[in-house]
Short mmCIF file of C-alpha atoms in Angstrom, two decimals:
data_model
loop_
_atom_site.label_atom_id
_atom_site.label_comp_id
_atom_site.label_asym_id
_atom_site.label_seq_id
_atom_site.Cartn_x
_atom_site.Cartn_y
_atom_site.Cartn_z
CA UNK A 250 18.69 20.54 61.14
CA UNK A 251 15.27 20.30 62.79
CA UNK A 252 12.24 20.31 60.53
CA UNK A 253 10.09 23.44 60.62
CA UNK A 254 6.43 22.54 61.05
CA UNK A 255 3.92 25.34 60.44
CA UNK A 256 1.77 25.98 63.49
CA UNK A 257 -0.71 28.52 64.77
CA UNK A 258 -0.86 29.57 68.40
CA UNK A 259 -4.26 29.19 70.06
CA UNK A 260 -5.20 30.44 73.54
CA UNK A 261 -8.07 29.01 75.57
CA UNK A 262 -9.67 30.46 78.65
CA UNK A 263 -11.80 28.66 81.21
CA UNK A 264 -13.30 31.08 83.73
CA UNK A 265 -13.87 29.49 87.13
CA UNK A 266 -14.30 30.92 90.63
CA UNK A 267 -11.09 32.00 92.30
CA UNK A 268 -9.38 29.31 94.32
CA UNK A 269 -10.40 26.39 92.10
CA UNK A 270 -8.16 24.47 89.72
CA UNK A 271 -8.51 26.06 86.31
CA UNK A 272 -6.85 26.13 82.94
CA UNK A 273 -6.87 29.84 82.20
CA UNK A 274 -3.34 29.64 80.91
CA UNK A 275 -3.90 26.65 78.68
CA UNK A 276 -2.55 27.00 75.16
CA UNK A 277 -2.14 24.88 72.09
CA UNK A 278 0.11 24.78 69.04
CA UNK A 279 -2.27 23.64 66.35
CA UNK A 280 -0.56 22.32 63.20
CA UNK A 281 -1.51 24.10 59.99
CA UNK A 282 -3.72 22.06 57.67
CA UNK A 283 -1.61 20.48 54.89
CA UNK A 284 -2.65 20.74 51.25
CA UNK A 285 -4.04 17.67 49.53
CA UNK A 286 -0.65 16.91 47.94
CA UNK A 287 1.14 17.42 51.26
CA UNK A 288 -1.40 15.21 53.03
CA UNK A 289 -0.86 12.35 50.56
CA UNK A 290 2.93 12.66 50.82
CA UNK A 291 2.84 12.71 54.61
CA UNK A 292 0.62 9.64 54.78
CA UNK A 293 2.93 7.72 52.44
CA UNK A 294 5.94 8.77 54.51
CA UNK A 295 4.25 7.68 57.75
CA UNK A 296 3.25 4.31 56.29
CA UNK A 297 6.85 3.67 55.29
CA UNK A 298 8.23 4.77 58.65
CA UNK A 299 5.77 2.62 60.60
CA UNK A 300 7.07 -0.45 58.79
CA UNK A 301 10.72 0.56 59.16
CA UNK A 302 10.35 1.26 62.88
CA UNK A 303 8.16 -1.79 63.66
CA UNK A 304 5.62 0.70 64.95
CA UNK A 305 1.84 0.86 65.21
CA UNK A 306 -0.47 3.86 65.52
CA UNK A 307 -3.04 4.14 68.30
CA UNK A 308 -5.32 7.16 67.95
CA UNK A 309 -8.07 8.62 70.09
CA UNK A 310 -11.54 9.42 68.75
CA UNK A 311 -10.92 13.14 69.35
CA UNK A 312 -7.84 13.63 67.13
CA UNK A 313 -7.87 14.80 63.51
CA UNK A 314 -9.73 12.47 61.09
CA UNK A 315 -6.48 11.97 59.13
CA UNK A 316 -4.87 10.35 62.18
CA UNK A 317 -7.93 8.23 62.88
CA UNK A 318 -8.13 6.94 59.32
CA UNK A 319 -4.39 6.35 59.00
CA UNK A 320 -4.28 4.37 62.24
CA UNK A 321 -6.92 1.97 60.97
CA UNK A 322 -5.47 1.81 57.45
CA UNK A 323 -2.09 0.71 58.84
CA UNK A 324 -3.32 -1.93 61.29
CA UNK A 325 -3.63 0.29 64.33
CA UNK A 326 -6.71 1.33 66.28
CA UNK A 327 -9.00 4.27 67.01
CA UNK A 328 -10.49 4.01 70.47
CA UNK A 329 -10.74 5.41 73.97
CA UNK A 330 -7.67 5.83 76.16
CA UNK A 331 -7.79 2.47 77.89
CA UNK A 332 -8.37 0.40 74.76
CA UNK A 333 -5.54 2.33 73.08
CA UNK A 334 -3.18 1.20 75.85
CA UNK A 335 -4.53 -2.34 75.92
CA UNK A 336 -4.23 -2.68 72.14
CA UNK A 337 -0.64 -1.39 72.25
CA UNK A 338 0.24 -3.85 75.01
CA UNK A 339 -1.06 -6.81 73.02
CA UNK A 340 0.26 -5.75 69.60
CA UNK A 341 3.62 -7.23 68.48
CA UNK A 342 5.00 -3.81 67.46
CA UNK A 343 7.97 -2.60 69.52
CA UNK A 344 7.07 1.08 69.09
CA UNK A 345 3.69 2.66 69.85
CA UNK A 346 2.76 6.01 68.33
CA UNK A 347 0.04 7.49 70.51
CA UNK A 348 -2.06 10.26 68.94
CA UNK A 349 -3.92 11.88 71.81
CA UNK A 350 -2.86 13.66 74.99
CA UNK A 351 -0.02 12.98 77.39
CA UNK A 352 -1.82 10.86 79.99
CA UNK A 353 -2.70 8.44 77.18
CA UNK A 354 0.96 8.05 76.30
CA UNK A 355 1.78 7.48 79.96
CA UNK A 356 -0.93 4.83 80.30
CA UNK A 357 0.44 3.06 77.23
CA UNK A 358 3.92 3.14 78.77
CA UNK A 359 2.61 1.74 82.08
CA UNK A 360 1.06 -1.23 80.27
CA UNK A 361 4.00 -1.61 77.84
CA UNK A 362 7.09 -0.57 79.85
CA UNK A 363 9.50 -2.36 77.50
CA UNK A 364 8.15 -0.69 74.37
CA UNK A 365 9.07 2.71 72.98
CA UNK A 366 6.09 5.08 73.21
CA UNK A 367 6.14 8.20 71.01
CA UNK A 368 3.70 11.10 70.77
CA UNK A 369 3.33 13.83 68.14
CA UNK A 370 3.59 16.55 70.82
CA UNK A 371 4.53 16.00 74.47
CA UNK A 372 2.88 19.31 75.42
CA UNK A 373 -0.54 17.99 74.40
CA UNK A 374 -2.16 17.61 77.80
CA UNK A 375 -5.62 17.56 79.41
CA UNK A 376 -7.42 20.03 81.66
CA UNK A 377 -8.36 17.21 84.05
CA UNK A 378 -4.72 16.15 84.31
CA UNK A 379 -3.49 19.74 84.65
CA UNK A 380 -6.09 20.46 87.31
CA UNK A 381 -5.06 17.52 89.51
CA UNK A 382 -1.37 17.90 90.47
CA UNK A 383 -0.03 14.77 92.15
CA UNK A 384 1.25 16.52 95.29
CA UNK A 385 -2.01 18.38 95.93
CA UNK A 386 -4.03 15.27 95.20
CA UNK A 387 -1.93 13.21 97.59
CA UNK A 388 -2.56 15.80 100.33
CA UNK A 389 -6.30 15.62 99.59
CA UNK A 390 -6.20 11.83 99.93
CA UNK A 391 -4.35 12.15 103.24
CA UNK A 392 -7.28 14.21 104.55
CA UNK A 393 -9.61 11.25 103.88
CA UNK A 394 -7.66 8.14 104.92
CA UNK A 395 -10.82 6.06 105.38
CA UNK A 396 -11.84 6.36 101.73
CA UNK A 397 -11.05 4.16 98.75
CA UNK A 398 -9.36 6.30 96.09
CA UNK A 399 -10.91 5.97 92.64
CA UNK A 400 -9.48 8.04 89.80
CA UNK A 401 -10.50 8.60 86.23
CA UNK A 402 -8.16 7.61 83.40
CA UNK A 403 -7.64 11.31 82.55
CA UNK A 404 -4.87 11.71 85.15
CA UNK A 405 -1.09 11.57 85.32
CA UNK A 406 0.83 8.38 86.04
CA UNK A 407 1.72 9.81 89.46
CA UNK A 408 -1.96 10.35 90.37
CA UNK A 409 -2.81 6.85 89.17
CA UNK A 410 -0.01 5.54 91.41
CA UNK A 411 -1.72 7.20 94.41
CA UNK A 412 -5.06 5.52 93.67
CA UNK A 413 -6.68 2.23 94.63
CA UNK A 414 -8.79 1.88 91.49
CA UNK A 415 -8.67 3.35 88.00
CA UNK A 416 -11.86 3.71 85.94
CA UNK A 417 -12.97 4.90 82.54
CA UNK A 418 -16.34 6.47 81.84
CA UNK A 419 -17.54 3.14 80.44
CA UNK A 420 -16.87 1.13 83.61
CA UNK A 421 -16.94 3.75 86.38
CA UNK A 422 -20.56 3.16 87.44
CA UNK A 423 -20.11 -0.62 87.63
CA UNK A 424 -16.90 -0.41 89.66
CA UNK A 425 -18.14 2.25 92.10
CA UNK A 426 -21.42 0.39 92.57
CA UNK A 427 -19.47 -2.77 93.41
CA UNK A 428 -17.23 -0.87 95.82
CA UNK A 429 -20.18 0.80 97.53
CA UNK A 430 -21.88 -2.58 97.82
CA UNK A 431 -18.92 -3.82 99.85
CA UNK A 432 -19.08 -0.82 102.19
CA UNK A 433 -16.39 1.36 100.60
CA UNK A 434 -16.62 5.13 100.90
CA UNK A 435 -15.17 6.76 97.79
CA UNK A 436 -12.71 9.58 97.17
CA UNK A 437 -13.21 10.51 93.52
CA UNK A 438 -11.01 12.50 91.14
CA UNK A 439 -10.72 14.52 89.06
CA UNK A 440 -13.89 15.25 87.04
CA UNK A 441 -16.64 16.57 89.31
CA UNK A 442 -19.42 16.17 86.72
CA UNK A 443 -18.60 12.54 86.05
CA UNK A 444 -18.24 11.97 89.80
CA UNK A 445 -21.66 13.42 90.57
CA UNK A 446 -23.20 11.41 87.73
CA UNK A 447 -21.71 8.22 89.22
CA UNK A 448 -23.02 9.17 92.66
CA UNK A 449 -26.53 9.72 91.28
CA UNK A 450 -26.41 6.35 89.53
CA UNK A 451 -24.98 4.33 92.44
CA UNK A 452 -25.92 6.17 95.64
CA UNK A 453 -22.30 5.79 96.78
CA UNK A 454 -20.83 7.87 99.62
CA UNK A 455 -18.37 10.08 97.70
CA UNK A 456 -16.17 13.12 98.15
CA UNK A 457 -14.99 14.93 95.05
CA UNK A 458 -11.93 16.62 93.64
CA UNK A 459 -12.97 19.85 91.91
CA UNK A 460 -11.94 19.27 88.30
CA UNK A 461 -13.65 19.50 84.93
CA UNK A 462 -13.01 19.08 81.22
CA UNK A 463 -12.78 22.40 79.39
CA UNK A 464 -14.83 20.95 76.52
CA UNK A 465 -17.63 19.08 78.30
CA UNK A 466 -17.96 21.68 81.06
CA UNK A 467 -19.07 24.24 78.47
CA UNK A 468 -22.10 22.49 77.01
CA UNK A 469 -25.18 24.63 77.63
CA UNK A 470 -28.57 23.24 78.65
CA UNK A 471 -30.38 26.44 77.64
CA UNK A 472 -29.03 26.33 74.10
CA UNK A 473 -29.38 22.54 73.95
CA UNK A 474 -33.11 22.88 74.66
CA UNK A 475 -33.36 25.46 71.88
CA UNK A 476 -31.55 23.14 69.44
CA UNK A 477 -33.88 20.28 70.40
CA UNK A 478 -36.84 22.47 69.42
CA UNK A 479 -35.24 23.00 66.01
CA UNK A 480 -34.80 19.23 65.59
CA UNK A 481 -37.67 17.62 67.56
CA UNK A 482 -36.94 14.15 66.21
CA UNK A 483 -33.28 14.19 67.23
CA UNK A 484 -32.02 12.04 70.09
CA UNK A 485 -29.51 13.61 72.48
CA UNK A 486 -26.29 11.72 73.24
CA UNK A 487 -24.27 13.06 76.18
CA UNK A 488 -20.91 12.21 77.71
CA UNK A 489 -21.15 12.14 81.55
CA UNK A 490 -18.33 14.68 81.92
CA UNK A 491 -21.01 17.24 81.00
CA UNK A 492 -22.89 19.34 83.59
CA UNK A 493 -25.87 17.68 85.30
CA UNK A 494 -28.43 19.92 83.59
CA UNK A 495 -27.08 18.79 80.19
CA UNK A 496 -27.04 15.13 81.24
CA UNK A 497 -30.68 15.52 82.33
CA UNK A 498 -31.66 16.29 78.71
CA UNK A 499 -30.00 13.17 77.31
CA UNK A 500 -31.70 10.24 75.64
CA UNK A 501 -28.50 8.26 76.21
CA UNK A 502 -25.52 8.98 78.48
CA UNK A 503 -22.27 7.19 77.81
CA UNK A 504 -18.56 7.05 77.16
CA UNK A 505 -17.15 7.50 73.66
CA UNK A 506 -17.80 3.83 72.92
CA UNK A 507 -21.22 4.11 74.55
CA UNK A 508 -22.14 7.07 72.34
CA UNK A 509 -21.06 5.15 69.24
CA UNK A 510 -23.17 2.18 70.31
CA UNK A 511 -26.23 4.34 71.02
CA UNK A 512 -25.98 6.10 67.67
CA UNK A 513 -25.89 2.77 65.89
CA UNK A 514 -28.68 1.08 67.83
CA UNK A 515 -31.19 3.86 68.53
CA UNK A 516 -34.17 4.21 66.22
CA UNK A 517 -33.51 7.76 65.07
CA UNK A 518 -32.12 9.51 62.02
CA UNK A 519 -30.91 12.67 63.78
CA UNK A 520 -28.73 13.06 66.86
CA UNK A 521 -27.43 15.94 68.95
CA UNK A 522 -24.07 15.01 70.44
CA UNK A 523 -22.58 16.53 73.61
CA UNK A 524 -18.97 15.43 73.52
CA UNK A 525 -15.78 16.53 71.76
CA UNK A 526 -16.56 17.12 68.09
CA UNK A 527 -13.66 14.89 67.09
CA UNK A 528 -16.22 12.10 67.60
CA UNK A 529 -18.25 13.36 64.66
CA UNK A 530 -15.89 11.76 62.15
CA UNK A 531 -16.38 8.24 63.49
CA UNK A 532 -20.10 8.76 64.12
CA UNK A 533 -20.68 9.89 60.53
CA UNK A 534 -18.41 7.22 59.06
CA UNK A 535 -20.21 4.40 60.88
CA UNK A 536 -23.70 5.84 60.33
CA UNK A 537 -23.81 7.28 56.80
CA UNK A 538 -27.61 7.50 56.73
CA UNK A 539 -27.85 9.55 59.94
CA UNK A 540 -27.35 13.24 60.74
CA UNK A 541 -25.31 14.46 63.71
CA UNK A 542 -25.38 17.96 65.23
CA UNK A 543 -22.91 19.34 67.74
CA UNK A 544 -24.43 20.25 71.09
CA UNK A 545 -23.97 23.99 71.67
CA UNK A 546 -21.21 25.57 73.70
CA UNK A 547 -22.17 28.95 72.30
CA UNK A 548 -25.24 31.16 72.65
CA UNK A 549 -26.54 33.70 75.14
CA UNK A 550 -24.90 32.01 78.14
CA UNK A 551 -21.61 31.10 76.46
CA UNK A 552 -18.25 31.87 78.02
CA UNK A 553 -15.92 29.40 76.31
CA UNK A 554 -13.63 29.42 73.33
CA UNK A 555 -13.22 25.67 72.94
CA UNK A 556 -15.95 25.24 70.29
CA UNK A 557 -16.47 21.67 71.52
CA UNK A 558 -12.98 20.55 70.61
CA UNK A 559 -10.04 19.92 72.93
CA UNK A 560 -7.22 22.33 72.07
CA UNK A 561 -4.58 19.76 73.01
CA UNK A 562 -6.10 16.99 70.90
CA UNK A 563 -5.84 19.46 68.03
CA UNK A 564 -2.05 19.55 68.48
CA UNK A 565 -1.77 16.12 66.86
CA UNK A 566 -1.09 16.29 63.12
CA UNK A 567 0.43 14.36 60.24
CA UNK A 568 3.57 16.50 59.94
CA UNK A 569 4.53 16.27 63.60
CA UNK A 570 3.77 12.56 63.63
CA UNK A 571 6.01 11.94 60.63
CA UNK A 572 8.79 13.99 62.24
CA UNK A 573 8.57 12.02 65.48
CA UNK A 574 8.70 8.70 63.66
CA UNK A 575 11.69 9.82 61.63
CA UNK A 576 13.70 11.21 64.55
CA UNK A 577 12.52 9.11 67.50
CA UNK A 578 11.89 12.29 69.51
CA UNK A 579 8.98 12.93 71.88
CA UNK A 580 9.36 9.64 73.68
CA UNK A 581 7.31 9.05 76.83
CA UNK A 582 9.21 8.04 79.96
CA UNK A 583 7.65 7.06 83.30
CA UNK A 584 9.66 6.31 86.43
CA UNK A 585 9.78 2.55 87.07
CA UNK A 586 8.61 2.94 90.66
CA UNK A 587 5.56 4.89 89.48
CA UNK A 588 4.88 2.28 86.79
CA UNK A 589 4.86 -0.47 89.41
CA UNK A 590 2.39 1.42 91.62
CA UNK A 591 0.19 2.75 88.81
CA UNK A 592 -0.12 -0.70 87.28
CA UNK A 593 -2.01 -1.96 90.36
CA UNK A 594 -5.23 0.10 89.96
CA UNK A 595 -5.12 -0.39 86.18
CA UNK A 596 -4.85 -4.18 86.53
CA UNK A 597 -7.74 -4.16 89.02
CA UNK A 598 -9.91 -2.37 86.49
CA UNK A 599 -8.83 -4.67 83.65
CA UNK A 600 -9.65 -7.76 85.72
CA UNK A 601 -13.02 -6.32 86.75
CA UNK A 602 -14.06 -5.35 83.21
CA UNK A 603 -12.85 -8.68 81.78
CA UNK A 604 -14.97 -10.54 84.35
CA UNK A 605 -17.95 -8.31 83.63
CA UNK A 606 -17.62 -8.89 79.89
CA UNK A 607 -17.43 -12.65 80.30
CA UNK A 608 -20.44 -12.78 82.60
CA UNK A 609 -18.44 -13.77 85.67
CA UNK A 610 -19.18 -12.22 89.11
CA UNK A 611 -16.96 -9.13 88.87
CA UNK A 612 -18.04 -7.98 92.32
CA UNK A 613 -16.03 -10.80 93.85
CA UNK A 614 -12.90 -8.95 92.77
CA UNK A 615 -13.77 -6.08 95.13
CA UNK A 616 -12.58 -6.69 98.70
CA UNK A 617 -14.85 -6.19 101.68
CA UNK A 618 -13.88 -3.42 104.09
CA UNK A 619 -11.15 -4.78 106.35
CA UNK A 620 -10.29 -7.67 104.03
CA UNK A 621 -6.62 -8.30 103.34
#
């Protein structure tokens, strides 16, 4: 008999002009918060099951603090989507339990095709992924055959398979700058804000897919300026998926790892953070002497209901994770042909970032226009 896991239904709206990709019908099944006794019992049960199943947890910064802490306590990792997949590939465990959203599970499966990849809820998705269907994206690419296709990690395996390069927010500027330096014109997808930020930073010739993150898209510059006046000594940390007018107010712009680094290294005691509020747990844990405020999505110009937290990330919980480990359900499968094609742009990115990290000339990995 299937276990009954208490949930609450949550609806999210994202008003956009007609004719654009939106997520007005997005929804989430958010697990009910367990009591302290239930939480302790679930954690013990998960620890036991991880050992029995030869499994390891990989959790994203945006999921519930319980899942972040438990991943690290049991030898897993809390990180961004690419490092989650890379860690799972290199770990000896035969089963990966991915706490995040579906594209993260798919990326883990692409890099670890012979491992079992499980997720707490297969319906946990992403507005960027939802807003970039593979067939429509392929047709868009066909309209621009002279452009090098660069896609963000927040996409389906099928969209990755249609791309030339994959990037994360931490390496996107470096890779696009290298491509532009070799004469490549870029087709970018799916996040328009991140794409325009990259274009401003690199001067690359780019065309854009019209997508956005339902969390980052709702940060408000007007209210952010008001919050800055309340905390004049606070530094502003912004993820580049945010609108340009929000990015313009930042003291540091960066990926999740970049925001963590800035918070640690900047000479300030207060920070205003414009990214998913799931990051607050790690920021506060690593910087106990500092104060972090959430950048506003509310106020006079507000339209959103996300409250700076991804509804699908919120679908990950201890009870559903324990159930999945016990039953082996919610396994991620990706067609082998798609894995083979999607692995190409991922491997290009991994080689580029590895060269960059080691101080080698990463640009040499980017072919000139017309090169074989």
